[in-house]
């Protein structure tokens, strides 16, 4: 494992709009294939290592919010280089210590083949630990958002849910989600591309900055 103050490696070479590379691997719920999750949202995320403090808090927090992800028709899938049996032992420890069963799949990636395909580890890196990369994959299998945090900073589960809410709301409405948007709040209308409407607008900003009600989710 790299020291906590090691420089963060680059985030994925994948881009928003790319199709998420398919893979099949062993996981804590049996063999999984990424493309089998088509038709639902999927949050695919890497963690540096099992049995580490920040990762443990993330898994406890995610398992406690499992129903919130399910309510958004979103599956969770975790991935690290650790073996399947390390994952099992860690989940047993989490269950015994924190009273929560992690039921979403944790994939083993001992050869780094998946981590490299997703840019979770850099090609020249000797250290096998993956950084905290998170991919938000839509029901067509397209990467819609991604985040990359260093090993020593845990992710925010409310922010992961907010990203999902935002992506689902903009898909449903065609509108835009402003800064700090939360589910249920107004969105923004896409700006006009017509100069006559720009000059005809009642206020100086209303042609490009107009709140609209979000469609109920
Ligand atoms: C952690 O999860 O606590 C951790 C993992 C790798 C490096 C530093 C911290």
GROMACS .gro file of C-alpha atoms and ligand atoms in nm:
model
  226
    1UNK     CA    1   0.000   0.000   0.000
    2UNK     CA    2   0.130   0.348  -0.078
    3UNK     CA    3   0.196   0.600   0.203
    4UNK     CA    4  -0.101   0.819   0.282
    5UNK     CA    5   0.085   1.131   0.164
    6UNK     CA    6   0.191   0.985  -0.170
    7UNK     CA    7   0.092   1.197  -0.471
    8UNK     CA    8  -0.242   1.098  -0.622
    9UNK     CA    9  -0.212   0.923  -0.956
   10UNK     CA   10  -0.406   1.040  -1.258
   11UNK     CA   11  -0.773   0.957  -1.281
   12UNK     CA   12  -0.908   0.730  -1.548
   13UNK     CA   13  -0.814   0.759  -1.916
   14UNK     CA   14  -1.179   0.691  -1.981
   15UNK     CA   15  -1.400   0.989  -2.051
   16UNK     CA   16  -1.758   1.084  -1.985
   17UNK     CA   17  -1.958   0.940  -2.276
   18UNK     CA   18  -1.739   0.632  -2.318
   19UNK     CA   19  -1.897   0.290  -2.295
   20UNK     CA   20  -1.776   0.128  -1.973
   21UNK     CA   21  -1.535  -0.153  -2.067
   22UNK     CA   22  -1.695  -0.491  -2.012
   23UNK     CA   23  -1.535  -0.751  -1.787
   24UNK     CA   24  -1.620  -1.072  -1.608
   25UNK     CA   25  -1.467  -1.149  -1.268
   26UNK     CA   26  -1.511  -1.332  -0.941
   27UNK     CA   27  -1.688  -1.134  -0.674
   28UNK     CA   28  -1.832  -1.177  -0.327
   29UNK     CA   29  -2.173  -1.260  -0.477
   30UNK     CA   30  -2.034  -1.498  -0.742
   31UNK     CA   31  -1.916  -1.430  -1.096
   32UNK     CA   32  -2.023  -1.091  -1.229
   33UNK     CA   33  -2.021  -0.942  -1.578
   34UNK     CA   34  -2.043  -0.567  -1.606
   35UNK     CA   35  -2.268  -0.577  -1.913
   36UNK     CA   36  -2.522  -0.785  -1.720
   37UNK     CA   37  -2.603  -0.465  -1.528
   38UNK     CA   38  -2.733  -0.292  -1.842
   39UNK     CA   39  -3.083  -0.161  -1.790
   40UNK     CA   40  -2.999  -0.025  -1.444
   41UNK     CA   41  -2.767   0.243  -1.316
   42UNK     CA   42  -2.440   0.115  -1.177
   43UNK     CA   43  -2.185   0.278  -0.948
   44UNK     CA   44  -1.854   0.099  -1.003
   45UNK     CA   45  -1.586   0.206  -0.759
   46UNK     CA   46  -1.237   0.104  -0.663
   47UNK     CA   47  -1.081   0.109  -0.319
   48UNK     CA   48  -0.710   0.087  -0.233
   49UNK     CA   49  -0.721  -0.220  -0.010
   50UNK     CA   50  -0.932  -0.430   0.223
   51UNK     CA   51  -0.876  -0.393   0.599
   52UNK     CA   52  -0.780  -0.026   0.579
   53UNK     CA   53  -0.943   0.244   0.789
   54UNK     CA   54  -1.092   0.483   0.533
   55UNK     CA   55  -1.211   0.199   0.308
   56UNK     CA   56  -1.384   0.035   0.601
   57UNK     CA   57  -1.577   0.353   0.678
   58UNK     CA   58  -1.677   0.385   0.312
   59UNK     CA   59  -1.811   0.030   0.295
   60UNK     CA   60  -2.004   0.068   0.618
   61UNK     CA   61  -2.152   0.396   0.492
   62UNK     CA   62  -2.242   0.250   0.151
   63UNK     CA   63  -2.394  -0.066   0.297
   64UNK     CA   64  -2.607   0.147   0.530
   65UNK     CA   65  -2.738   0.339   0.227
   66UNK     CA   66  -2.792   0.031   0.009
   67UNK     CA   67  -3.168   0.093  -0.001
   68UNK     CA   68  -3.116   0.451  -0.116
   69UNK     CA   69  -2.918   0.325  -0.416
   70UNK     CA   70  -3.178   0.054  -0.485
   71UNK     CA   71  -3.453   0.317  -0.474
   72UNK     CA   72  -3.269   0.491  -0.761
   73UNK     CA   73  -3.253   0.161  -0.952
   74UNK     CA   74  -2.878   0.169  -0.904
   75UNK     CA   75  -2.652  -0.125  -0.828
   76UNK     CA   76  -2.318  -0.092  -0.651
   77UNK     CA   77  -2.002  -0.279  -0.746
   78UNK     CA   78  -1.667  -0.242  -0.567
   79UNK     CA   79  -1.327  -0.352  -0.686
   80UNK     CA   80  -0.977  -0.392  -0.544
   81UNK     CA   81  -0.668  -0.600  -0.606
   82UNK     CA   82  -0.731  -0.806  -0.293
   83UNK     CA   83  -0.833  -1.168  -0.328
   84UNK     CA   84  -1.187  -1.293  -0.300
   85UNK     CA   85  -1.101  -1.452   0.035
   86UNK     CA   86  -0.959  -1.127   0.167
   87UNK     CA   87  -1.289  -0.960   0.065
   88UNK     CA   88  -1.484  -1.232   0.247
   89UNK     CA   89  -1.276  -1.196   0.564
   90UNK     CA   90  -1.312  -0.817   0.557
   91UNK     CA   91  -1.691  -0.835   0.508
   92UNK     CA   92  -1.717  -1.081   0.797
   93UNK     CA   93  -1.518  -0.842   1.017
   94UNK     CA   94  -1.739  -0.548   0.907
   95UNK     CA   95  -2.052  -0.750   0.987
   96UNK     CA   96  -1.923  -0.852   1.329
   97UNK     CA   97  -1.784  -0.510   1.426
   98UNK     CA   98  -2.037  -0.273   1.265
   99UNK     CA   99  -2.348  -0.489   1.245
  100UNK     CA  100  -2.400  -0.439   0.871
  101UNK     CA  101  -2.376  -0.693   0.589
  102UNK     CA  102  -2.219  -0.567   0.268
  103UNK     CA  103  -2.430  -0.742   0.004
  104UNK     CA  104  -2.319  -0.558  -0.307
  105UNK     CA  105  -2.045  -0.737  -0.504
  106UNK     CA  106  -1.679  -0.674  -0.437
  107UNK     CA  107  -1.475  -0.786  -0.735
  108UNK     CA  108  -1.123  -0.927  -0.705
  109UNK     CA  109  -0.874  -0.791  -0.954
  110UNK     CA  110  -0.542  -0.952  -0.859
  111UNK     CA  111  -0.391  -0.911  -1.207
  112UNK     CA  112  -0.503  -0.546  -1.230
  113UNK     CA  113  -0.658  -0.616  -1.567
  114UNK     CA  114  -0.977  -0.431  -1.476
  115UNK     CA  115  -0.804  -0.156  -1.278
  116UNK     CA  116  -0.579  -0.080  -1.573
  117UNK     CA  117  -0.866  -0.085  -1.825
  118UNK     CA  118  -1.045   0.174  -1.613
  119UNK     CA  119  -0.734   0.377  -1.530
  120UNK     CA  120  -0.777   0.300  -1.160
  121UNK     CA  121  -0.405   0.225  -1.151
  122UNK     CA  122  -0.154   0.381  -1.385
  123UNK     CA  123   0.026   0.159  -1.634
  124UNK     CA  124   0.374   0.244  -1.502
  125UNK     CA  125   0.281   0.209  -1.137
  126UNK     CA  126   0.447  -0.072  -0.943
  127UNK     CA  127   0.204  -0.032  -0.653
  128UNK     CA  128  -0.111  -0.231  -0.714
  129UNK     CA  129  -0.340  -0.026  -0.491
  130UNK     CA  130  -0.621   0.143  -0.679
  131UNK     CA  131  -0.715   0.500  -0.601
  132UNK     CA  132  -1.072   0.586  -0.503
  133UNK     CA  133  -1.216   0.608  -0.851
  134UNK     CA  134  -1.593   0.605  -0.895
  135UNK     CA  135  -1.778   0.559  -1.224
  136UNK     CA  136  -2.145   0.643  -1.260
  137UNK     CA  137  -2.269   0.421  -1.545
  138UNK     CA  138  -2.612   0.469  -1.698
  139UNK     CA  139  -2.855   0.194  -1.804
  140UNK     CA  140  -2.703   0.193  -2.156
  141UNK     CA  141  -2.360   0.117  -2.010
  142UNK     CA  142  -2.228   0.469  -2.075
  143UNK     CA  143  -2.001   0.647  -1.823
  144UNK     CA  144  -2.188   0.961  -1.721
  145UNK     CA  145  -1.972   1.093  -1.438
  146UNK     CA  146  -1.659   0.993  -1.252
  147UNK     CA  147  -1.472   1.104  -0.944
  148UNK     CA  148  -1.121   1.033  -0.826
  149UNK     CA  149  -1.013   1.080  -0.465
  150UNK     CA  150  -0.678   1.007  -0.304
  151UNK     CA  151  -0.639   0.708  -0.075
  152UNK     CA  152  -0.644   0.923   0.237
  153UNK     CA  153  -0.977   1.099   0.167
  154UNK     CA  154  -1.300   0.903   0.194
  155UNK     CA  155  -1.586   0.957  -0.048
  156UNK     CA  156  -1.916   1.119   0.048
  157UNK     CA  157  -2.212   0.885   0.010
  158UNK     CA  158  -2.459   1.178   0.006
  159UNK     CA  159  -2.259   1.326  -0.284
  160UNK     CA  160  -2.269   0.992  -0.469
  161UNK     CA  161  -2.647   0.988  -0.429
  162UNK     CA  162  -2.669   1.353  -0.534
  163UNK     CA  163  -2.474   1.279  -0.852
  164UNK     CA  164  -2.715   0.995  -0.931
  165UNK     CA  165  -3.015   1.217  -0.858
  166UNK     CA  166  -2.872   1.489  -1.079
  167UNK     CA  167  -2.801   1.258  -1.370
  168UNK     CA  168  -3.146   1.102  -1.348
  169UNK     CA  169  -3.317   1.442  -1.318
  170UNK     CA  170  -3.139   1.593  -1.619
  171UNK     CA  171  -3.213   1.281  -1.824
  172UNK     CA  172  -3.582   1.298  -1.733
  173UNK     CA  173  -3.618   1.670  -1.805
  174UNK     CA  174  -3.350   1.776  -2.050
  175UNK     CA  175  -3.279   2.059  -1.807
  176UNK     CA  176  -2.956   2.146  -1.625
  177UNK     CA  177  -2.862   2.099  -1.259
  178UNK     CA  178  -2.710   2.408  -1.096
  179UNK     CA  179  -2.444   2.432  -0.828
  180UNK     CA  180  -2.533   2.258  -0.503
  181UNK     CA  181  -2.852   2.120  -0.658
  182UNK     CA  182  -3.038   1.868  -0.446
  183UNK     CA  183  -3.321   1.636  -0.548
  184UNK     CA  184  -3.655   1.818  -0.562
  185UNK     CA  185  -3.503   2.160  -0.619
  186UNK     CA  186  -3.561   2.355  -0.943
  187UNK     CA  187  -3.335   2.285  -1.239
  188UNK     CA  188  -3.230   2.534  -1.505
  189UNK     CA  189  -3.371   2.563  -1.856
  190UNK     CA  190  -3.119   2.518  -2.136
  191UNK     CA  191  -3.032   2.864  -2.273
  192UNK     CA  192  -3.181   2.981  -2.598
  193UNK     CA  193  -2.966   2.985  -2.909
  194UNK     CA  194  -3.183   3.249  -3.075
  195UNK     CA  195  -3.061   3.611  -3.063
  196UNK     CA  196  -3.417   3.747  -3.100
  197UNK     CA  197  -3.510   3.567  -2.778
  198UNK     CA  198  -3.201   3.708  -2.609
  199UNK     CA  199  -3.310   4.065  -2.692
  200UNK     CA  200  -3.676   3.991  -2.616
  201UNK     CA  201  -3.607   3.848  -2.270
  202UNK     CA  202  -3.762   4.050  -1.986
  203UNK     CA  203  -3.449   4.043  -1.774
  204UNK     CA  204  -3.084   4.053  -1.868
  205UNK     CA  205  -3.030   3.700  -1.739
  206UNK     CA  206  -3.362   3.529  -1.809
  207UNK     CA  207  -3.263   3.408  -2.158
  208UNK     CA  208  -2.987   3.190  -2.012
  209UNK     CA  209  -3.060   3.154  -1.640
  210UNK     CA  210  -3.416   3.043  -1.580
  211UNK     CA  211  -3.522   2.797  -1.307
  212UNK     CA  212  -3.764   2.520  -1.411
  213UNK     CA  213  -3.941   2.267  -1.194
  214UNK     CA  214  -3.780   1.923  -1.194
  215UNK     CA  215  -4.002   1.639  -1.318
  216UNK     CA  216  -4.102   1.418  -1.024
  217UNK     CA  217  -3.865   1.118  -1.004
  218LIG     C1  218  -0.747   0.365   0.401
  218LIG     O1  219  -0.846   0.316   0.344
  218LIG     O2  220  -0.752   0.401   0.517
  218LIG     C2  221  -0.620   0.385   0.325
  218LIG     C3  222  -0.592   0.304   0.218
  218LIG     C4  223  -0.473   0.324   0.150
  218LIG     C5  224  -0.385   0.425   0.189
  218LIG     C6  225  -0.418   0.507   0.296
  218LIG     C7  226  -0.537   0.488   0.363
   0.00000   0.00000   0.00000
